[in-house]
Coordinates of C-alpha atoms in Angstrom, one line a residue:
Chain A
X9 CA 5.2 22.6 -39.7
X10 CA 2.3 24.7 -40.9
X11 CA 0.0 22.3 -39.2
X12 CA 1.9 22.7 -36.0
X13 CA 1.6 26.5 -35.8
X14 CA -2.2 26.0 -36.1
X15 CA -2.3 23.9 -33.0
X16 CA -1.6 26.5 -30.4
X17 CA -1.8 25.8 -26.7
X18 CA -4.9 27.9 -26.4
X19 CA -6.8 25.9 -28.9
X20 CA -6.0 22.7 -27.1
X21 CA -6.6 23.9 -23.6
X22 CA -9.9 22.0 -23.4
X23 CA -8.8 19.0 -25.3
X24 CA -7.3 16.0 -23.8
X25 CA -5.5 15.4 -27.1
X26 CA -2.7 17.8 -26.5
X27 CA 0.0 18.9 -28.9
X28 CA 1.9 17.1 -31.6
X29 CA 5.6 17.0 -30.8
X30 CA 8.4 17.2 -33.2
X31 CA 8.2 13.6 -34.3
X32 CA 4.4 13.6 -34.2
X33 CA 4.4 12.3 -30.7
X34 CA 1.0 13.1 -29.2
X35 CA 1.2 14.4 -25.7
X36 CA -1.7 15.0 -23.3
X37 CA -3.1 17.7 -21.2
X38 CA -5.5 18.0 -18.3
X39 CA -9.2 17.9 -19.5
X40 CA -11.4 20.5 -17.9
X41 CA -14.2 19.4 -15.6
X42 CA -17.7 20.2 -17.0
X43 CA -18.7 21.5 -13.6
X44 CA -17.2 23.5 -10.7
X45 CA -15.2 21.8 -8.0
X46 CA -17.8 22.6 -5.3
X47 CA -20.9 21.5 -7.1
X48 CA -20.7 17.9 -6.1
X49 CA -21.0 18.7 -2.4
X50 CA -21.9 17.4 0.0
X51 CA -21.2 14.0 -1.6
X52 CA -17.7 14.9 -2.5
X53 CA -16.0 18.1 -1.1
X54 CA -14.7 20.8 -3.4
X55 CA -11.3 20.5 -1.7
X56 CA -11.1 16.9 -2.8
X57 CA -12.3 17.6 -6.3
X58 CA -9.7 20.3 -6.8
X59 CA -6.8 18.3 -5.4
X60 CA -7.9 15.2 -7.3
X61 CA -8.2 17.0 -10.6
X62 CA -5.4 19.6 -10.4
X63 CA -2.8 17.5 -8.6
X64 CA -3.4 13.8 -8.9
X65 CA -4.7 13.7 -12.4
X66 CA -2.3 16.3 -13.6
X67 CA 0.6 14.3 -12.2
X68 CA -0.5 11.2 -14.0
X69 CA -0.6 13.2 -17.3
X70 CA 2.8 14.8 -16.7
X71 CA 4.4 11.5 -15.9
X72 CA 2.6 9.8 -18.8
X73 CA 3.9 12.4 -21.2
X74 CA 7.4 11.9 -19.8
X75 CA 7.2 8.1 -20.2
X76 CA 5.9 8.4 -23.7
X77 CA 8.8 10.6 -24.7
X78 CA 11.2 8.1 -23.2
X79 CA 9.4 5.3 -25.0
X80 CA 9.6 7.1 -28.3
X81 CA 13.3 7.5 -27.8
X82 CA 13.8 3.9 -26.9
X83 CA 11.8 2.7 -29.8
X84 CA 13.7 4.9 -32.2
X85 CA 17.0 3.6 -30.8
X86 CA 15.7 0.0 -30.9
X87 CA 16.5 -0.4 -27.2
X88 CA 14.2 -3.3 -26.4
X89 CA 15.0 -3.5 -22.7
X90 CA 14.4 0.2 -22.2
X91 CA 11.0 -0.3 -24.0
X92 CA 10.1 -3.1 -21.7
X93 CA 11.3 -1.3 -18.6
X94 CA 9.0 1.6 -19.3
X95 CA 5.9 -0.5 -19.5
X96 CA 5.0 -0.2 -15.8
X97 CA 5.3 3.6 -15.8
X98 CA 3.1 3.7 -18.9
X99 CA 0.5 1.4 -17.5
X100 CA 0.4 3.3 -14.2
X101 CA 0.4 6.9 -15.5
X102 CA -1.4 6.2 -18.7
X103 CA -4.0 4.2 -16.8
X104 CA -4.3 7.0 -14.3
X105 CA -5.0 9.4 -17.1
X106 CA -7.5 7.1 -18.8
X107 CA -9.3 6.2 -15.6
X108 CA -9.7 9.8 -14.3
X109 CA -10.8 11.1 -17.6
X110 CA -13.7 8.7 -17.4
X111 CA -14.3 9.4 -13.8
X112 CA -14.9 13.1 -14.3
X113 CA -17.6 12.3 -16.8
X114 CA -19.1 9.7 -14.4
X115 CA -20.0 12.5 -12.0
X116 CA -22.4 15.4 -12.3
X117 CA -24.0 18.0 -9.9
X118 CA -27.4 17.0 -8.7
X119 CA -29.0 19.9 -10.6
X120 CA -27.5 18.6 -13.8
X121 CA -28.8 15.1 -13.4
X122 CA -26.3 13.7 -11.0
X123 CA -27.9 10.8 -9.1
X124 CA -30.8 10.3 -11.5
X125 CA -31.3 6.6 -12.1
X126 CA -30.5 5.2 -15.5
X127 CA -33.5 4.8 -17.9
X128 CA -34.0 3.1 -21.2
X129 CA -31.7 0.4 -22.4
X130 CA -29.1 0.6 -19.6
X131 CA -31.7 0.8 -16.9
X132 CA -33.4 -2.2 -18.4
X133 CA -30.1 -4.1 -18.7
X134 CA -29.3 -3.4 -15.1
X135 CA -32.7 -4.7 -13.9
X136 CA -32.4 -7.7 -16.1
X137 CA -28.9 -8.6 -15.1
X138 CA -28.7 -7.6 -11.4
X139 CA -32.4 -7.6 -10.4
X140 CA -32.5 -3.9 -9.6
X141 CA -30.3 -0.8 -9.4
X142 CA -30.2 -1.2 -5.6
X143 CA -28.6 -4.6 -6.0
X144 CA -26.0 -3.3 -8.4
X145 CA -25.1 -0.5 -6.1
X146 CA -24.8 -2.9 -3.1
X147 CA -22.6 -5.2 -5.2
X148 CA -20.3 -2.3 -6.3
X149 CA -20.1 -0.9 -2.8
X150 CA -19.2 -4.3 -1.3
X151 CA -16.5 -4.9 -3.9
X152 CA -15.2 -1.3 -3.6
X153 CA -15.1 -1.5 0.2
X154 CA -13.3 -4.9 0.1
X155 CA -10.6 -3.8 -2.3
X156 CA -7.3 -4.0 -0.5
X157 CA -5.0 -1.0 -1.1
X158 CA -5.7 1.2 -4.1
X159 CA -7.9 0.7 -7.1
X160 CA -11.2 1.1 -8.9
X161 CA -14.6 -0.6 -9.0
X162 CA -16.3 -0.6 -12.4
X163 CA -19.5 -1.2 -14.1
X164 CA -18.6 -2.3 -17.5
X165 CA -20.1 -4.0 -20.6
X166 CA -18.7 -6.9 -22.4
X167 CA -19.0 -5.7 -26.0
X168 CA -18.8 -9.1 -27.4
X169 CA -21.4 -10.8 -25.2
X170 CA -23.4 -7.6 -24.6
X171 CA -23.4 -8.3 -21.0
X172 CA -22.9 -6.0 -18.0
X173 CA -20.1 -6.8 -15.5
X174 CA -18.9 -5.5 -12.2
X175 CA -15.1 -5.6 -11.8
X176 CA -12.4 -4.2 -9.7
X177 CA -8.9 -3.3 -10.9
X178 CA -5.8 -2.6 -8.8
X179 CA -3.9 0.7 -8.7
X180 CA -4.5 2.4 -12.1
X181 CA -5.1 -0.6 -14.2
X182 CA -7.8 0.3 -16.7
X183 CA -10.8 -2.0 -17.0
X184 CA -9.5 -3.5 -20.2
X185 CA -6.8 -5.3 -18.2
X186 CA -9.6 -7.5 -16.8
X187 CA -10.8 -8.4 -20.3
X188 CA -10.1 -7.0 -23.7
X189 CA -13.8 -6.8 -24.5
X190 CA -14.7 -4.8 -21.5
X191 CA -15.8 -1.2 -21.9
X192 CA -16.1 1.0 -18.8
X193 CA -19.5 2.6 -18.3
X194 CA -18.8 3.8 -14.8
X195 CA -15.8 3.7 -12.5
X196 CA -15.5 4.7 -8.8
X197 CA -12.1 5.6 -7.6
X198 CA -11.4 4.0 -4.3
X199 CA -7.8 5.2 -3.9
X200 CA -7.7 7.0 -0.5
X201 CA -7.0 10.3 -2.2
X202 CA -10.5 10.1 -3.6
X203 CA -12.1 10.4 -0.2
X204 CA -9.7 10.7 2.7
X205 CA -9.9 14.4 3.5
X206 CA -13.7 14.1 3.9
X207 CA -14.5 10.5 4.9
X208 CA -11.1 9.5 6.4
X209 CA -11.0 5.7 6.9
X210 CA -14.7 5.2 6.3
X211 CA -14.6 4.2 2.7
X212 CA -18.1 2.7 2.9
X213 CA -19.6 6.1 3.6
X214 CA -18.0 7.6 0.5
X215 CA -19.3 4.7 -1.5
X216 CA -22.8 5.2 -0.1
X217 CA -22.8 8.9 -0.9
X218 CA -21.2 9.0 -4.3
X219 CA -24.3 7.6 -6.0
X220 CA -26.0 10.9 -5.4
X221 CA -23.8 12.5 -8.0
X222 CA -23.3 9.6 -10.4
X223 CA -24.0 10.7 -14.0
X224 CA -26.0 7.9 -15.5
X225 CA -26.6 9.8 -18.7
X226 CA -23.0 9.4 -19.7
X227 CA -23.0 5.7 -18.8
X228 CA -26.1 5.2 -20.9
X229 CA -24.5 6.9 -23.9
X230 CA -21.6 4.6 -23.8
X231 CA -23.8 1.6 -23.3
X232 CA -26.0 2.4 -26.2
X233 CA -23.0 2.8 -28.4
X234 CA -21.8 -0.7 -27.6
X235 CA -25.3 -2.3 -27.5
X236 CA -27.4 -0.4 -30.0
Chain B
X8 CA 6.8 -2.9 30.6
X9 CA 4.2 -1.5 28.3
X10 CA 4.6 2.2 27.5
X11 CA 1.2 3.7 27.9
X12 CA -0.1 7.1 29.0
X13 CA -3.1 9.2 29.4
X14 CA -3.3 10.5 25.8
X15 CA -3.3 7.0 24.4
X16 CA -5.6 5.7 27.1
X17 CA -5.0 2.1 26.5
X18 CA -6.7 -0.2 29.0
X19 CA -4.8 -3.5 29.5
X20 CA -6.9 -6.6 29.4
X21 CA -6.1 -9.5 31.7
X22 CA -2.7 -10.9 31.1
X23 CA -1.4 -14.2 32.1
X24 CA 2.2 -15.5 31.9
X25 CA 3.0 -12.7 29.5
X26 CA 6.3 -11.2 28.8
X27 CA 6.2 -8.2 26.5
X28 CA 9.0 -5.7 26.5
X29 CA 8.8 -2.5 24.5
X30 CA 10.6 0.7 24.4
X31 CA 12.5 3.0 22.0
X32 CA 15.0 0.3 21.4
X33 CA 12.3 -2.3 20.8
X34 CA 13.5 -4.7 18.2
X35 CA 11.3 -7.0 16.2
X36 CA 12.5 -10.0 18.1
X37 CA 11.6 -8.5 21.5
X38 CA 8.2 -7.6 20.4
X39 CA 7.3 -11.0 19.3
X40 CA 4.7 -12.9 21.0
X41 CA 6.3 -16.0 22.3
X42 CA 4.8 -19.2 20.9
X43 CA 3.7 -20.6 24.2
X44 CA 2.7 -17.5 26.0
X45 CA -0.6 -16.0 25.3
X46 CA -2.6 -13.1 26.5
X47 CA -5.6 -14.7 28.0
X48 CA -8.8 -12.7 27.7
X49 CA -12.1 -14.0 29.0
X50 CA -14.9 -13.4 26.7
X51 CA -17.6 -11.9 28.8
X52 CA -20.4 -14.3 29.6
X53 CA -19.0 -17.2 27.8
X54 CA -16.0 -18.3 29.8
X55 CA -14.2 -19.0 26.6
X56 CA -10.5 -18.2 26.6
X57 CA -8.9 -17.1 23.3
X58 CA -5.6 -15.7 22.5
X59 CA -5.6 -12.4 20.7
X60 CA -3.4 -9.6 19.5
X61 CA -3.4 -6.2 21.1
X62 CA -3.4 -2.8 19.5
X63 CA 0.0 -1.6 20.8
X64 CA 0.3 2.1 21.3
X65 CA 3.2 4.0 19.6
X66 CA 6.1 4.5 22.1
X67 CA 5.3 8.2 22.4
X68 CA 2.2 10.3 22.8
X69 CA 0.0 10.8 19.7
X70 CA 1.1 14.5 19.4
X71 CA 4.8 13.9 20.0
X72 CA 5.7 13.9 16.3
X73 CA 4.0 17.3 15.5
X74 CA 4.3 19.2 13.3
X75 CA 5.8 16.6 11.0
X76 CA 3.2 14.0 11.6
X77 CA 0.1 15.4 13.2
X78 CA -1.9 14.1 16.2
X79 CA -4.9 14.0 13.9
X80 CA -3.0 11.7 11.6
X81 CA -2.2 9.4 14.5
X82 CA -5.8 9.4 15.7
X83 CA -6.9 8.0 12.4
X84 CA -3.8 6.1 11.3
X85 CA -3.3 4.3 14.7
X86 CA -6.7 4.8 16.2
X87 CA -8.8 3.7 13.2
X88 CA -6.7 1.9 10.6
X89 CA -4.3 0.0 12.8
X90 CA -7.0 -0.8 15.3
X91 CA -9.2 -2.2 12.5
X92 CA -6.4 -4.5 11.3
X93 CA -6.0 -5.8 14.8
X94 CA -9.7 -6.3 15.5
X95 CA -10.3 -7.9 12.1
X96 CA -7.3 -10.2 12.5
X97 CA -8.5 -11.4 15.8
X98 CA -11.9 -12.2 14.4
X99 CA -10.4 -14.0 11.4
X100 CA -8.1 -16.2 13.4
X101 CA -10.3 -17.1 16.4
X102 CA -10.8 -20.8 16.6
X103 CA -8.5 -21.5 13.7
X104 CA -5.1 -23.1 13.6
X105 CA -3.6 -19.6 13.4
X106 CA -5.0 -18.9 16.9
X107 CA -2.0 -19.0 19.2
X108 CA 0.7 -18.6 16.6
X109 CA 3.1 -15.6 16.7
X110 CA 2.2 -12.7 14.5
X111 CA 5.3 -13.2 12.3
X112 CA 4.5 -16.9 11.8
X113 CA 1.0 -15.9 10.8
X114 CA 2.3 -13.4 8.3
X115 CA 4.7 -15.9 6.6
X116 CA 2.2 -18.7 6.6
X117 CA -0.7 -16.7 5.2
X118 CA 1.6 -15.1 2.6
X119 CA 1.5 -18.6 1.1
X120 CA 4.3 -17.9 -1.4
X121 CA 2.3 -15.1 -2.9
X122 CA -1.1 -16.8 -3.1
X123 CA -2.4 -14.8 -0.2
X124 CA -4.7 -16.3 2.3
X125 CA -7.4 -14.0 3.8
X126 CA -5.8 -13.2 7.1
X127 CA -2.6 -12.1 5.4
X128 CA -3.6 -8.5 4.8
X129 CA -4.6 -7.9 8.4
X130 CA -1.8 -9.8 10.0
X131 CA 0.9 -8.1 7.9
X132 CA -0.6 -4.7 8.4
X133 CA -0.7 -5.2 12.1
X134 CA 3.0 -6.1 12.0
X135 CA 3.9 -3.3 9.6
X136 CA 2.3 -0.6 11.7
X137 CA 3.8 -1.8 14.9
X138 CA 7.1 -1.7 13.2
X139 CA 6.4 1.7 11.6
X140 CA 5.6 3.5 14.9
X141 CA 8.8 2.2 16.4
X142 CA 10.8 3.4 13.4
X143 CA 10.1 6.9 14.4
X144 CA 10.7 9.0 17.5
X145 CA 10.2 12.7 18.6
X146 CA 13.2 14.8 17.5
X147 CA 14.2 12.0 15.2
X148 CA 16.1 12.2 11.9
X149 CA 19.7 13.2 11.6
X150 CA 22.3 10.5 10.8
X151 CA 23.0 7.1 12.1
X152 CA 26.4 6.2 13.7
X153 CA 28.6 3.3 14.5
X154 CA 28.3 0.0 12.7
X155 CA 25.0 0.9 11.1
X156 CA 26.6 3.9 9.4
X157 CA 29.6 1.8 8.4
X158 CA 27.4 -0.7 6.7
X159 CA 25.4 2.0 5.0
X160 CA 28.5 3.6 3.6
X161 CA 29.7 0.2 2.5
X162 CA 26.5 -0.9 0.8
X163 CA 25.2 2.4 -0.6
X164 CA 28.4 4.4 -1.0
X165 CA 27.3 7.1 1.4
X166 CA 24.5 8.1 3.7
X167 CA 23.2 10.6 1.2
X168 CA 23.1 7.9 -1.5
X169 CA 21.2 5.6 0.9
X170 CA 18.7 8.4 1.6
X171 CA 18.2 9.1 -2.1
X172 CA 17.6 5.4 -2.9
X173 CA 15.2 5.0 0.0
X174 CA 13.2 8.0 -0.9
X175 CA 13.1 7.0 -4.5
X176 CA 11.8 3.5 -3.6
X177 CA 9.2 5.1 -1.4
X178 CA 8.2 7.7 -4.0
X179 CA 7.9 5.1 -6.8
X180 CA 5.9 2.5 -5.0
X181 CA 2.8 2.7 -7.2
X182 CA -0.4 2.6 -5.3
X183 CA -0.3 1.6 -1.6
X184 CA 2.7 0.0 0.1
X185 CA 5.9 0.4 2.0
X186 CA 9.6 1.1 1.5
X187 CA 12.2 -0.7 3.6
X188 CA 15.8 -0.9 4.7
X189 CA 16.5 -4.5 5.3
X190 CA 19.5 -6.7 6.3
X191 CA 19.8 -9.5 3.9
X192 CA 21.8 -12.7 4.4
X193 CA 22.8 -13.3 0.8
X194 CA 22.9 -17.0 0.6
X195 CA 22.9 -19.2 -2.5
X196 CA 19.9 -21.4 -2.6
X197 CA 20.1 -23.2 -5.9
X198 CA 19.2 -26.8 -5.3
X199 CA 22.1 -28.3 -3.5
X200 CA 24.5 -25.4 -4.3
X201 CA 26.2 -23.8 -1.4
X202 CA 27.9 -20.5 -1.0
X203 CA 31.4 -21.7 -1.0
X204 CA 32.8 -18.8 1.0
X205 CA 30.1 -17.6 3.4
X206 CA 31.2 -14.5 5.2
X207 CA 30.0 -11.3 6.6
X208 CA 30.5 -9.7 3.2
X209 CA 27.5 -11.7 1.9
X210 CA 25.2 -10.1 4.3
X211 CA 24.2 -6.6 3.3
X212 CA 21.9 -3.7 3.7
X213 CA 19.4 -3.4 0.9
X214 CA 16.5 -1.0 0.1
X215 CA 13.3 -2.7 -1.1
X216 CA 9.7 -1.7 -1.6
X217 CA 6.5 -3.7 -1.3
X218 CA 2.9 -3.3 -2.3
X219 CA -0.1 -3.1 0.0
X220 CA 0.6 -5.3 3.0
X221 CA 3.5 -7.2 1.8
X222 CA 6.7 -7.0 4.0
X223 CA 10.2 -8.3 3.8
X224 CA 9.5 -11.1 6.3
X225 CA 8.0 -13.0 3.5
X226 CA 11.3 -12.9 1.6
X227 CA 13.2 -14.0 4.6
X228 CA 14.9 -10.6 5.1
X229 CA 15.4 -8.8 8.4
X230 CA 13.6 -5.5 8.3
X231 CA 15.4 -2.5 9.9
X232 CA 13.4 0.5 8.9
X233 CA 10.1 1.3 7.1
X234 CA 8.0 4.1 5.9
X235 CA 4.3 3.8 5.2
X236 CA 3.3 5.1 1.7
X237 CA -0.3 4.3 1.8
X238 CA -2.1 7.6 1.2
X239 CA -3.7 7.5 4.6
X240 CA -0.3 7.8 6.2
X241 CA 0.3 11.3 4.8
X242 CA -2.8 12.7 3.2
X243 CA -4.1 14.7 6.1
X244 CA -0.7 16.4 6.5
X245 CA 0.8 16.5 3.0
X246 CA -2.1 15.7 0.6
X247 CA -0.6 14.5 -2.7
X248 CA 2.9 15.7 -1.8
X249 CA 4.4 12.3 -1.0
X250 CA 8.0 13.5 -1.7
X251 CA 7.7 16.2 1.0
X252 CA 6.4 13.6 3.5
X253 CA 9.4 11.4 2.7
X254 CA 11.9 14.2 3.1
X255 CA 10.4 15.2 6.5
X256 CA 10.3 11.5 7.5
X257 CA 14.1 11.2 6.8
X258 CA 15.0 14.5 8.3
X259 CA 12.9 14.7 11.4
X260 CA 11.3 11.4 12.3
X261 CA 13.5 8.3 11.8
X262 CA 14.7 6.7 15.0
X263 CA 18.2 5.6 14.2
X264 CA 18.5 4.0 17.6
X265 CA 15.7 1.6 16.7
X266 CA 17.3 0.8 13.4
X267 CA 20.7 0.2 15.0
X268 CA 19.1 -2.1 17.7
X269 CA 17.3 -4.0 15.0
X270 CA 20.6 -4.4 13.1
X271 CA 22.2 -5.9 16.1
X272 CA 19.3 -8.4 16.5
X273 CA 19.4 -9.2 12.8
X274 CA 23.1 -10.0 12.8
X275 CA 22.7 -12.1 15.9
X276 CA 19.8 -14.0 14.3
X277 CA 21.7 -14.5 11.0
X278 CA 24.7 -16.0 12.9
X279 CA 22.4 -18.2 15.0
X280 CA 20.6 -19.5 11.9
X281 CA 23.9 -20.3 10.2
X282 CA 25.0 -22.2 13.3
X283 CA 21.7 -24.1 13.3
X284 CA 22.1 -25.0 9.7
X285 CA 25.7 -26.1 10.2
X286 CA 24.7 -28.2 13.2
X287 CA 21.8 -29.8 11.3
X288 CA 24.1 -30.5 8.4
X289 CA 26.6 -32.2 10.7
X290 CA 23.9 -34.2 12.4
X291 CA 22.6 -35.4 9.1
X292 CA 26.0 -36.4 7.9
X293 CA 26.6 -38.3 11.1
X294 CA 23.2 -40.1 10.9
X295 CA 23.5 -40.6 7.2
X296 CA 20.0 -39.4 6.6
X297 CA 18.9 -38.0 3.3
X298 CA 16.3 -35.8 4.9
X299 CA 17.5 -32.3 4.1
X300 CA 14.2 -30.6 3.4
X301 CA 14.6 -26.9 3.6
X302 CA 12.7 -25.3 6.5
X303 CA 10.0 -23.2 4.9
X304 CA 8.6 -21.6 8.0
X305 CA 10.2 -18.6 9.5
X306 CA 10.9 -20.0 12.9
X307 CA 11.8 -18.3 16.1
X308 CA 14.1 -20.2 18.4
X309 CA 13.1 -20.6 21.9
X310 CA 16.3 -19.1 23.2
X311 CA 16.0 -16.0 21.1
X312 CA 17.8 -12.9 22.3
X313 CA 15.9 -11.5 25.1
X314 CA 16.3 -8.8 27.7

């Protein structure tokens, strides 16, 4: 209990880790963006960034916490069918939280390095595997545009084979659902809420422009960790 | 008679031997393209005649559903999204075996028991959006009446319970998709088992939801009402507030006339199909044939209900 009083809401305001509940159940809270909503313009409008972060991501977190509580309950009661029934809510909302947490780090204002091409080992791996950064971008844009419905397009690394991959996932499925060895370096949200207010139905324009604010520094960090 | 007006500005291409009826009471059957009738369009400069689908306008002006569904939404939703599905479908089917088939036949065929063929997404979305525009009307909402209300009370307990179930289905469709009220002929299809006591009781109203482009035609249900829950359907007007959009849809937009009319058609079709099957069964028994392969395609009969 002493531990609990140390973990005040204020201390955890910036942490996605959240608070420990009565039974030690960890809940989650909305991570802050490391930049202001308007600073990714004109690639992504401030309106979209605010809605996307404060409404969509927050809702995933709220519903994920709810589902975790219900899961905790069901596990404690040994209610197997309730546990199984909760899986889709967990996958969807938990996935939404995981994916968006990565997404905010994948973006950066231009004056903070957004859009600057990857250097060192990731840059080299991209050239080696895809031919050039332009080819990778074309590929991701093509797959992102062709995705039916809602989902994500990813640049990932297979941590076992040390190989870069481009993948798409549906809805809020995290990249790991496409392969347990896959680690996301960079994800682009192609749900309509990610671009509609600004680009309307023209998803390809959103995909073309988002590269101007992609934060390759973060992607490189993750890559270097998996492929030292 | 095609409903068109200045705000929609639809130009009609050449038509030959075409019967297309449309209106507030348009049912799915009446809007079907008849198998042997095509819209003939000459491709400029080539003299090649191909059959193609049209982007049908909603049965009301684009601003008629304001403020609940804005004109701007229609300009994109109908003018861009729906139009793209139509254009892309026409490109995909040109010169293939799908060319000349009815839209519903294409939907069921390309669904391919879940292993979707490329034209499915476009075909189903064309159908879904036609159906969606006709599910709404200016000054819509309120409550249904007559037999439709009776069935709703019977199968959901009350109208309020139905609304709750429909809105819940629509709100919990993860990602893109649709929520539906359907009429379902609840027949046993387990090998050679038969429903021993087929009756009207077996046929019921059910709420279902579907992802992306999937619609209840592929499950052999009769759709009666739908709401589009792809984000593009509500984002300009409601942003993330899907539940608000759904409440307004139910309270202000639903065309219960369209739903009732579709129910009438669905019941007629269900009865007709039962008679068909009974007739076939009797024929087979008379001929002593063992051929009783289930019809997999969703067929329309040539003497379908028409007006």
